[in-house]
XYZ file of C-alpha atoms in Angstrom:
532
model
C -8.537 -24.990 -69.213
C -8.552 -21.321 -70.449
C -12.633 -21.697 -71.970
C -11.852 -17.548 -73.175
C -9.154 -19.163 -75.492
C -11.672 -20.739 -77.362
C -13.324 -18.965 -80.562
C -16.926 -17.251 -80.771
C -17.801 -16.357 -84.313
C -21.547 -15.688 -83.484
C -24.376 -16.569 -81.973
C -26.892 -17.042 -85.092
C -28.736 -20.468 -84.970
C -27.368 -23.852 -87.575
C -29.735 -25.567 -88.935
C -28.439 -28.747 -89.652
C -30.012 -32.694 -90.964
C -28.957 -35.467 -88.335
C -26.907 -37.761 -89.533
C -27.999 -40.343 -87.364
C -30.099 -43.122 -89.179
C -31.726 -43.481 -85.883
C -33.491 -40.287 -86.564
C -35.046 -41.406 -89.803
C -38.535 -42.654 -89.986
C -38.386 -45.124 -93.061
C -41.515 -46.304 -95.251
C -42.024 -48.619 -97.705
C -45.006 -49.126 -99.514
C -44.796 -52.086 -102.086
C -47.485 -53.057 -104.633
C -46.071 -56.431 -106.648
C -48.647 -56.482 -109.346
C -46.830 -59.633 -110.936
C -48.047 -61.999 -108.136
C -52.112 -60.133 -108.063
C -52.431 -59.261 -110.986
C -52.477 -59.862 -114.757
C -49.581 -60.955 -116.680
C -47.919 -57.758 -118.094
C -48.992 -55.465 -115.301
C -45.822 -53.450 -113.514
C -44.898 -53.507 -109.778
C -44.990 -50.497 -108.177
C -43.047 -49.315 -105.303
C -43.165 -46.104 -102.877
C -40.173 -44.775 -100.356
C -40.893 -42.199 -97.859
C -38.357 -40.953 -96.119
C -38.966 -38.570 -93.334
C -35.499 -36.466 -91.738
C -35.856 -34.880 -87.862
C -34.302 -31.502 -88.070
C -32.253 -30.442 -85.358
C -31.340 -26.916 -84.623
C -27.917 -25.646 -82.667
C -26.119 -22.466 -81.524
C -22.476 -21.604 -81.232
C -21.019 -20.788 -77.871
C -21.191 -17.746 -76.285
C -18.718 -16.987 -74.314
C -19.828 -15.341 -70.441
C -18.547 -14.387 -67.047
C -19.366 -13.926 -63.894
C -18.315 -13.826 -59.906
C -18.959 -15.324 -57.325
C -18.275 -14.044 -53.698
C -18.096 -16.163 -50.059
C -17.437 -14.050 -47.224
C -18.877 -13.762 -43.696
C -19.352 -9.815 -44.110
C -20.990 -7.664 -46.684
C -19.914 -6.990 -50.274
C -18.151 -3.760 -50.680
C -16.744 -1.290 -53.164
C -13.266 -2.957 -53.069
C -14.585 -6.311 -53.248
C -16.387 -5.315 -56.225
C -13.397 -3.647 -57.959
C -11.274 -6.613 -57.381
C -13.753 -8.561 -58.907
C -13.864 -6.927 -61.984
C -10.186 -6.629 -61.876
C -10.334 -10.649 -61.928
C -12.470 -10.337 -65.106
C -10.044 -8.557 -66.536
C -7.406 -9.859 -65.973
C -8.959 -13.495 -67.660
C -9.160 -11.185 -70.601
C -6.365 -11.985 -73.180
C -6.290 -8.780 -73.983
C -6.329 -7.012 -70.598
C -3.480 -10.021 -69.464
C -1.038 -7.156 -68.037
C -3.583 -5.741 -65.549
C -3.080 -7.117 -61.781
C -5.960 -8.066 -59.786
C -4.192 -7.515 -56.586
C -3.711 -3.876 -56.728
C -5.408 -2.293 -53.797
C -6.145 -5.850 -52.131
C -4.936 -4.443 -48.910
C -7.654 -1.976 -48.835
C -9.599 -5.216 -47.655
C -7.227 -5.209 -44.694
C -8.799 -1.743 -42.813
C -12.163 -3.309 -44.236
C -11.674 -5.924 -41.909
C -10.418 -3.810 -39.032
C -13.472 -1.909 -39.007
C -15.714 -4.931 -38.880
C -15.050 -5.375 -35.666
C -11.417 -6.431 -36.210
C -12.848 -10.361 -36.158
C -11.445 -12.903 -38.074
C -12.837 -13.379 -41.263
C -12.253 -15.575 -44.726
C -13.111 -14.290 -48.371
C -12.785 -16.211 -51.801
C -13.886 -13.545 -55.087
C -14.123 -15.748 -57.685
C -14.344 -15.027 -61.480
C -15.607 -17.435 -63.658
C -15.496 -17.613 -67.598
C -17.879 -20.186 -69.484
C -20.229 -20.916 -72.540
C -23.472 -21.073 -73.228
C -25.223 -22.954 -76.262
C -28.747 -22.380 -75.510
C -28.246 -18.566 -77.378
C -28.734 -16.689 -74.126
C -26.299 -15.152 -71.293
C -27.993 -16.490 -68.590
C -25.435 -17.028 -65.718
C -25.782 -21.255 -65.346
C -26.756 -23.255 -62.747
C -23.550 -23.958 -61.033
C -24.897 -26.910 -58.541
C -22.782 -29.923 -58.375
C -19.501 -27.839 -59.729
C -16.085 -29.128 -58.084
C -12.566 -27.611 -59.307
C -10.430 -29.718 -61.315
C -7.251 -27.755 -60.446
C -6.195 -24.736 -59.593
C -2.645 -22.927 -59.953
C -1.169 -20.168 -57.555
C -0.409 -17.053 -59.554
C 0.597 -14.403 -56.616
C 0.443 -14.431 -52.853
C 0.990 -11.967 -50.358
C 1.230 -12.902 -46.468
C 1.192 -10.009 -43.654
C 1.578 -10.475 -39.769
C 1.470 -7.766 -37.328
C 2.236 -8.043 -33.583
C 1.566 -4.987 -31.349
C 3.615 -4.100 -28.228
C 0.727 -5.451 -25.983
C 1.305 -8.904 -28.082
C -1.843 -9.153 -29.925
C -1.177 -10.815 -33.553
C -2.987 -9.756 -36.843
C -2.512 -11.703 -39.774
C -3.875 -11.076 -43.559
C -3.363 -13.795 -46.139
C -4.037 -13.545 -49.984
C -3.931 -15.859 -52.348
C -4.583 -15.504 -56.440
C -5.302 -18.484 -58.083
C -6.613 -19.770 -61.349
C -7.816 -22.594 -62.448
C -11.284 -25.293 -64.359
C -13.736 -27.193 -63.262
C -16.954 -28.773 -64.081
C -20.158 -30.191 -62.721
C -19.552 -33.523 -64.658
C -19.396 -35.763 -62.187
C -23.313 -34.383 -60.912
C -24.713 -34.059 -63.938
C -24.263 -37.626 -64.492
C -26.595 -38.393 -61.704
C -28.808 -35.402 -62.199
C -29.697 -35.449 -65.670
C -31.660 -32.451 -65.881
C -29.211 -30.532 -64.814
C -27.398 -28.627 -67.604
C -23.403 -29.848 -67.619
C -21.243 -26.926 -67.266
C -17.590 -26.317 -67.711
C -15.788 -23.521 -67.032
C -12.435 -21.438 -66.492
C -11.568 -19.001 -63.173
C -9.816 -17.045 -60.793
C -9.999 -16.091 -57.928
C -8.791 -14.077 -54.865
C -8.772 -15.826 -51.526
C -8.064 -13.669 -48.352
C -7.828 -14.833 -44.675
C -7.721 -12.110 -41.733
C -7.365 -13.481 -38.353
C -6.934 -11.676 -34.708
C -5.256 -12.775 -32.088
C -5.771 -11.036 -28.934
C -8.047 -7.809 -28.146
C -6.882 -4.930 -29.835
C -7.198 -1.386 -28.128
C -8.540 1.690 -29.512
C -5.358 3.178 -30.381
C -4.221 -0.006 -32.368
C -7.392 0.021 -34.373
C -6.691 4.285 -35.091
C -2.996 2.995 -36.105
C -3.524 0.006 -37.811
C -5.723 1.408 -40.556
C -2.150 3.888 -41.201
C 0.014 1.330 -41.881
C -2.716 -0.350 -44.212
C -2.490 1.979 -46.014
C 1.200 2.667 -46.369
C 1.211 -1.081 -46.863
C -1.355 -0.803 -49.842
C 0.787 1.944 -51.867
C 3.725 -0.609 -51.155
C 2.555 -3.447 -52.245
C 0.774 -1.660 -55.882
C 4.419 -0.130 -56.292
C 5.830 -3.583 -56.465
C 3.135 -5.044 -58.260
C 2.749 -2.606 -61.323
C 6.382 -1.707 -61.725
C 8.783 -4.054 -59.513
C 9.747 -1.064 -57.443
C 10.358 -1.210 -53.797
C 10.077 2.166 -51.911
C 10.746 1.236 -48.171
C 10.563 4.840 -47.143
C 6.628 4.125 -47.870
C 5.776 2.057 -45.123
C 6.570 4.582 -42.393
C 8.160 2.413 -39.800
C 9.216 5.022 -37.429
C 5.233 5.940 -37.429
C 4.630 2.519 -35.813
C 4.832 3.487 -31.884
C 2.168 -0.079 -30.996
C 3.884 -2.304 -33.288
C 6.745 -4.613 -31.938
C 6.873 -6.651 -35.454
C 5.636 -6.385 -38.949
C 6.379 -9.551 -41.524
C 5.543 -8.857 -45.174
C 6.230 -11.950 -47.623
C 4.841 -11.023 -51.475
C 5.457 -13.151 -54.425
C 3.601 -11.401 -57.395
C 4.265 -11.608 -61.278
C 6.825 -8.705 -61.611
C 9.008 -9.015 -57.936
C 9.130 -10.762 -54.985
C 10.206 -9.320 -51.685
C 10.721 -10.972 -47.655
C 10.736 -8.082 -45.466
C 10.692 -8.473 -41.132
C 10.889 -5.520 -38.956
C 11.142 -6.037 -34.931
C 11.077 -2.821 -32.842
C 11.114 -3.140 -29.192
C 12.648 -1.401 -26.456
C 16.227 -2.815 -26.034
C 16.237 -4.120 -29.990
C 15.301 -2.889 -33.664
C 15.995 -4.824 -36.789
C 15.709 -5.295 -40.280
C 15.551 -8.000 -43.092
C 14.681 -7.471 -46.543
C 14.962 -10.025 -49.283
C 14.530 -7.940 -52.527
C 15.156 -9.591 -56.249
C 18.260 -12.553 -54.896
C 19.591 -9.023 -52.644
C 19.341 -9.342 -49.007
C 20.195 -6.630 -46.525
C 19.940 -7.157 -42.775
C 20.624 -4.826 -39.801
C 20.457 -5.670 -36.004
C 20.321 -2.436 -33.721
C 21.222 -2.504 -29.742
C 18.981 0.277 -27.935
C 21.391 -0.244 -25.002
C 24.331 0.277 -27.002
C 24.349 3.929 -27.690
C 26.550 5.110 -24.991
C 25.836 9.099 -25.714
C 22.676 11.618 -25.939
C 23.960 13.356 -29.240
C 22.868 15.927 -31.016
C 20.531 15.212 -34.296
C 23.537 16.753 -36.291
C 26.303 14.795 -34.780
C 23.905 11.383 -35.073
C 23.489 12.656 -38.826
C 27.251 13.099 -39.221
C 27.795 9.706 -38.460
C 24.934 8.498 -40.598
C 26.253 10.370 -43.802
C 29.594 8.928 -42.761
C 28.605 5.309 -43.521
C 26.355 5.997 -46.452
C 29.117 7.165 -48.376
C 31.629 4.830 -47.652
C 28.567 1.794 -48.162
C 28.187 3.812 -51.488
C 31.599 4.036 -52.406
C 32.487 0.815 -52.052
C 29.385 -0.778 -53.552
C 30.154 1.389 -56.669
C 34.091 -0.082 -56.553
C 32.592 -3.551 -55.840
C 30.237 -3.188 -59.489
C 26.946 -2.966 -57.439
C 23.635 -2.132 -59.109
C 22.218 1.006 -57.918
C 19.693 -0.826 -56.543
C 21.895 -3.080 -54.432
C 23.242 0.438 -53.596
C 19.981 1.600 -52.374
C 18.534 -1.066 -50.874
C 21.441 -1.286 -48.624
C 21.154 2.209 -48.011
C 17.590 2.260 -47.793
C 17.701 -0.548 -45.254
C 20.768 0.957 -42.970
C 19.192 4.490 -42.749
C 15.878 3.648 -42.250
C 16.449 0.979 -39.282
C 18.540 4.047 -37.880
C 16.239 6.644 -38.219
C 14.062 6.343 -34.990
C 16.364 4.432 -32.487
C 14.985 6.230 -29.160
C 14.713 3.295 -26.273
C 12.413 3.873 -23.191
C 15.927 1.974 -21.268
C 18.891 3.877 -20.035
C 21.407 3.955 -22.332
C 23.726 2.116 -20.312
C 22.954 0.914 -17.079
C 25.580 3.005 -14.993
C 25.456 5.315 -12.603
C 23.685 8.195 -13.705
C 25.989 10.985 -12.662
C 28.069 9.273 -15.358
C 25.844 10.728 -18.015
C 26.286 14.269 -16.568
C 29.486 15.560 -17.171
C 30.988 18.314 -15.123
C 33.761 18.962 -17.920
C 34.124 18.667 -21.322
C 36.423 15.774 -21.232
C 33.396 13.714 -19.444
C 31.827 14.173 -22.902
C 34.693 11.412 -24.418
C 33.620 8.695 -22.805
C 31.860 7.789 -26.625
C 32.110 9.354 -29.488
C 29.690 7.238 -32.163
C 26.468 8.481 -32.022
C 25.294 5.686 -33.183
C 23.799 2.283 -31.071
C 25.366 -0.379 -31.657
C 24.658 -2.647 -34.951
C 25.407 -5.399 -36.935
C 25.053 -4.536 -40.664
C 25.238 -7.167 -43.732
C 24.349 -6.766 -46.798
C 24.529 -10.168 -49.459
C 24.371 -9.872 -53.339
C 22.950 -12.816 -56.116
C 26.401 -14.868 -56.850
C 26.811 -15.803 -60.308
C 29.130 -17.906 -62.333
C 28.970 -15.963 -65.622
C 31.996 -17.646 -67.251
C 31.486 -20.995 -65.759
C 32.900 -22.906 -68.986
C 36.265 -21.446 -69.269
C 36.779 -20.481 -65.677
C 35.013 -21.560 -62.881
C 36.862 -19.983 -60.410
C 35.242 -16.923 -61.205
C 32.147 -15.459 -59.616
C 30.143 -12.254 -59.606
C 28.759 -10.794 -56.581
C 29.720 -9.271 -53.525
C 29.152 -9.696 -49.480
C 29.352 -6.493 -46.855
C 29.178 -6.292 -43.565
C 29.651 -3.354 -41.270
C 29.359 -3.028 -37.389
C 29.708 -1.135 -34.231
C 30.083 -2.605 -30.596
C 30.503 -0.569 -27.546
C 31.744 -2.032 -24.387
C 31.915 -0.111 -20.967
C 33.688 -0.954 -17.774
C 34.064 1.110 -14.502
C 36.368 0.206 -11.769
C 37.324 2.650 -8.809
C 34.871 5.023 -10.426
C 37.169 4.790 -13.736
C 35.201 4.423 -16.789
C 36.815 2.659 -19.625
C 34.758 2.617 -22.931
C 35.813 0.810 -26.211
C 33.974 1.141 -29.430
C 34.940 -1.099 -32.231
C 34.045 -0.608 -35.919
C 34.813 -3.134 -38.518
C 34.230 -3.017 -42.566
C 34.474 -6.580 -44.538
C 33.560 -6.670 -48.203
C 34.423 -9.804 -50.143
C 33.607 -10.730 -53.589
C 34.270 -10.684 -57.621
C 33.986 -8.831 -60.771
C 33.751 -8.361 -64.356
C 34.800 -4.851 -66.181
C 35.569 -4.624 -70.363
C 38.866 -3.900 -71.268
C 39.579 -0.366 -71.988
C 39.196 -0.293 -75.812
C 35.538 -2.079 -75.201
C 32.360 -0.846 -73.834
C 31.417 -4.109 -72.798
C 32.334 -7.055 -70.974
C 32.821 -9.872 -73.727
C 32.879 -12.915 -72.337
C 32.177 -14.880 -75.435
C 35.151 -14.500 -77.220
C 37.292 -13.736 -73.851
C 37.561 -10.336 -73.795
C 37.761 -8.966 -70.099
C 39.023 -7.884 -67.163
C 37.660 -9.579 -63.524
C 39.040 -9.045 -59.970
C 38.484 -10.522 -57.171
C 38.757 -8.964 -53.711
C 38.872 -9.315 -49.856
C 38.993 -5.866 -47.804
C 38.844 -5.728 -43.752
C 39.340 -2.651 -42.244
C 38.840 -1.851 -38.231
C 38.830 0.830 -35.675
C 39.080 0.611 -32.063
C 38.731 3.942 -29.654
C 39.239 3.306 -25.919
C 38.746 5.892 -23.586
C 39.219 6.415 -19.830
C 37.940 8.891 -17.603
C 36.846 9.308 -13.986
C 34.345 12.404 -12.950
C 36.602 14.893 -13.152
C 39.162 14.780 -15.997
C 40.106 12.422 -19.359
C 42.787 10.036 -18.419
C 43.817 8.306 -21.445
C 42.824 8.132 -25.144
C 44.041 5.983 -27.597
C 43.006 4.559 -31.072
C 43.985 1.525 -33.259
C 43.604 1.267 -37.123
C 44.209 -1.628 -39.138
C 43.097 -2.334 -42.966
C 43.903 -5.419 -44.525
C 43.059 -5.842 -48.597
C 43.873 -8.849 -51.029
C 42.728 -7.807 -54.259
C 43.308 -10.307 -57.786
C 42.543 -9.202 -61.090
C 43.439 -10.998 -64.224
C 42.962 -9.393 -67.829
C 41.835 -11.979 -70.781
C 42.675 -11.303 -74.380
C 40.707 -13.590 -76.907
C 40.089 -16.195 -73.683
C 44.186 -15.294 -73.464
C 46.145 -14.478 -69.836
C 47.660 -11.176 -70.897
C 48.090 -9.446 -67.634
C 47.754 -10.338 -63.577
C 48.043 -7.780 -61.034
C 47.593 -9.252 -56.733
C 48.303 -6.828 -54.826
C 48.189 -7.871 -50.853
C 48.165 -4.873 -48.097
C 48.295 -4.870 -44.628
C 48.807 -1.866 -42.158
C 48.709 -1.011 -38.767
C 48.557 2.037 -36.714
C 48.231 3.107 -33.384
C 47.197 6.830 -31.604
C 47.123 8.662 -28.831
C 44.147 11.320 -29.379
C 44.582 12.563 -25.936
C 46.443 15.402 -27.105
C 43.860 15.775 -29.939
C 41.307 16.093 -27.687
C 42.029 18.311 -25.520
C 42.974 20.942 -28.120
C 39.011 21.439 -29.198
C 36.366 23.170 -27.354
C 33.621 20.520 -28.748
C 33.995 17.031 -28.761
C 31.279 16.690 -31.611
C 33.626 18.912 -33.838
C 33.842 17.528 -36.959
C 37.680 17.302 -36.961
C 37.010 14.846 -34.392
C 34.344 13.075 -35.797
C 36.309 12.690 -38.925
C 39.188 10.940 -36.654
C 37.039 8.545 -34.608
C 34.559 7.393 -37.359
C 36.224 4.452 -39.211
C 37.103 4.926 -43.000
C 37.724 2.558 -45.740
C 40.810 4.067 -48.275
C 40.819 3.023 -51.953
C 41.482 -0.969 -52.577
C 40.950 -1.367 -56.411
C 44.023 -1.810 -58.547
């Protein structure tokens, strides 16, 4: 029960008469003449008839919060609470009390980082009395209340302490009916309200260099989370994850009126990974420290980066992805590889492996990249379910690199395998259109099924390159079907499958560098044009 949706006129005092006839004092005064006195004499008779006068006001509407918490008020508490009165304002319905909630979060830290619980509560009532005295809320119990937004953080630092920050915005009514019924002087009160609930718990001790990072990432966290609550924009980049050197896991879950997003981030020495859940889009990437098999340059790691952004790119563009599906996997893929240093060897060998005495040493890897398992998974949707089922829109990628190494008779054989997979439908207007019309059946959809994979295996003892080879092979099944006025006019499947196999020894040996991009070109795995 809204009580703001109700409507105040004024506050000017009614004078009204009581209809009750309770509240009428009747007399009756009768003189009958004709039984006392003389024939000819008239009866007389007298009604009084006194009203009570009772005298009203209209409702006024008020508010005002309410705050439970084990440590002091504070500025933010205080702007979120007038945020909450705001926001019960019909007219002020597009603000969002959660903006700058995580502020609360370094609040907490520096109160001794001990667990604590909050509720900020805004209430909106009435008053008939013709004041705006805040009531006497004794006795008041909520009728209902409604989750409107939540957000849910966990932290775990490196030393395995856990920090955990729960919010909760709620609305809902209650009353103090049910006291006032055995407290009768007790004014009965109804009322409307929302609230903010927060719960910060600890886990562990936390060191002084955990409480001087901490506060950081709140406050990445806070220009995150107003980003996505104001405008539905998601800025990973914001965070700063490669600034978290105490933090082996972060966990962000935020449902709030304009997006939602599930986000985990694990960062520990042999593993780093990924997950976001953004609008139906989810993009995951699992990273093995271990995996990289080389100490590359910045440039050459770079190389390879750019490498697989564009073809990600170019292929979400060919598979009708949104730009943002395009950047979040992006965003997700670059960002996971952007800090992937590991306090492990990079491959537990023996060392004088890593130090070549030639140039052809240097070939025992040539990604300089760790090992990963990329996927990226789009909304599916049946846009056409009525004429054709069959069809849906959407698309599924998945990219990876895995790196094996074997040494026998102080031979080392590596192997580094890349594979591509992108699956999926859909929907482009004919050429004479601007727009897919799928009401009348005007249209074009395709449907598709790419794998493409590179192998590179290597061989090398401590003096000289032994062998080299490399493997290609790029499969595509692609579909597409053109409708005229819901008519079949034209089908195109095209099915291709190809093979090839290299020796780069030759290849090899003919450079000076082995991070040349020639050769980077050759061993990085590329995905050629598949649409019809």
């Amino acid at each position: 029960m809204n009580i703001n949706s109700t409507s105040i006129q004024s506050a000017q005092p009614i004078t009204q008469f009581s209809n009750n006839l309770s509240d009428f004092s009747l007399k009756q005064s009768i003189t009958n003449a004709a039984d006392q006195s003389p024939e000819g004499v008239s009866a007389s008779a007298t009604l009084s008839i006194t009203g009570t006068l009772n005298s009203y006001h209209e409702p006024i509407p008020i508010s005002f919060e309410s705050f439970t918490s084990s440590s002091e008020a504070t500025d933010t508490t205080q702007s979120l609470s007038q945020a909450l009165r705001f926001s019960n304002d019909s007219f002020n319905s597009s603000s969002n009390p959660l903006l700058n909630v995580t502020n609360r979060f370094s609040e907490f830290l520096n109160n001794s980082g001990e667990s604590q619980k909050e509720d900020i509560r805004s209430y909106s009532t009435y008053t008939t009395d013709g004041t705006t005295n805040k009531p006497d809320m004794e006795g008041f119990k909520d009728r209902k209340t409604d989750t409107l937004q939540k957000m849910q953080f966990s932290l775990t630092t490196k030393d395995g302490d856990t920090i955990t920050f729960n919010i909760r915005h709620y609305a809902g009514d209650g009353s103090n009916l049910a006291y006032q019924k055995d407290n009768p002087d007790q004014s009965l009160v109804q009322a409307g309200f929302s609230g903010i609930e927060m719960d910060f718990s600890v886990n562990g001790d936390l060191s002084e260099q955990e409480i001087e990072e901490l506060p950081k990432f709140a406050s990445n966290l806070n220009q995150f989370s107003n980003d996505l609550l104001k405008m539905g924009k998601m800025d990973l980049e914001t965070l700063g994850l490669s600034d978290l050197s105490l933090i082996s896991k972060a966990a962000i879950n935020i449902e709030g009126k304009n997006a939602e997003v599930k986000f985990e981030f694990i960062n520990t020495d042999e593993q780093r990974s990924l997950s976001v859940n953004f609008e139906g889009n989810s993009a995951k990437i699992d990273i093995d420290k271990t995996g990289q098999l080389i100490n590359a340059s910045t440039e050459t790691k770079q190389q390879a980066l750019l490498h697989y952004l564009s073809m990600m790119e170019e292929n979400g563009r060919d598979a009708d992805a949104s730009k943002l599906q395009r950047d979040l996997a992006a965003d997700v893929f670059s960002i996971a590889m952007k800090d992937n240093s590991s306090t492990t060897n990079e491959m537990e060998v023996s060392p004088d492996l890593f130090k070549p005495k030639h140039k052809e040493q240097e070939a025992r890897a040539f990604i300089a990249l760790p090992d990963f398992d990329f996927e990226f998974n789009s909304p599916k949707a049946q846009l056409n379910v009525t004429e054709h089922p069959e069809e849906m829109a959407g698309y599924d990628l998945s990219l990876s690199l895995n790196s094996e190494q074997r040494i026998l008779n102080d031979v080392v054989t590596t192997t580094q395998k890349q594979s591509f997979e992108l699956t999926g439908g859909k929907y482009d207007p004919l050429p004479h259109l601007e727009k897919v019309d799928l009401k009348y059946g005007n249209y074009e959809y395709t449907s598709f099924d790419i794998k493409s994979e590179k192998v590179i295996e290597i061989s090398s003892d401590k003096i000289e390159l032994l062998s080299a080879v490399m493997t290609e092979s790029f499969e595509s099944d692609v579909h597409k079907k053109t409708y005229s006025e819901k008519d079949l006019i034209d089908e195109e499947h095209q099915k291709e499958a190809t093979a090839d196999f290299q020796d780069i020894k030759q290849k090899l040996a003919a450079v000076e560098n082995y991070s040349n991009k020639d050769i980077i070109d050759l061993t990085l795995l590329e995905v050629g044009s598949w649409e019809i």
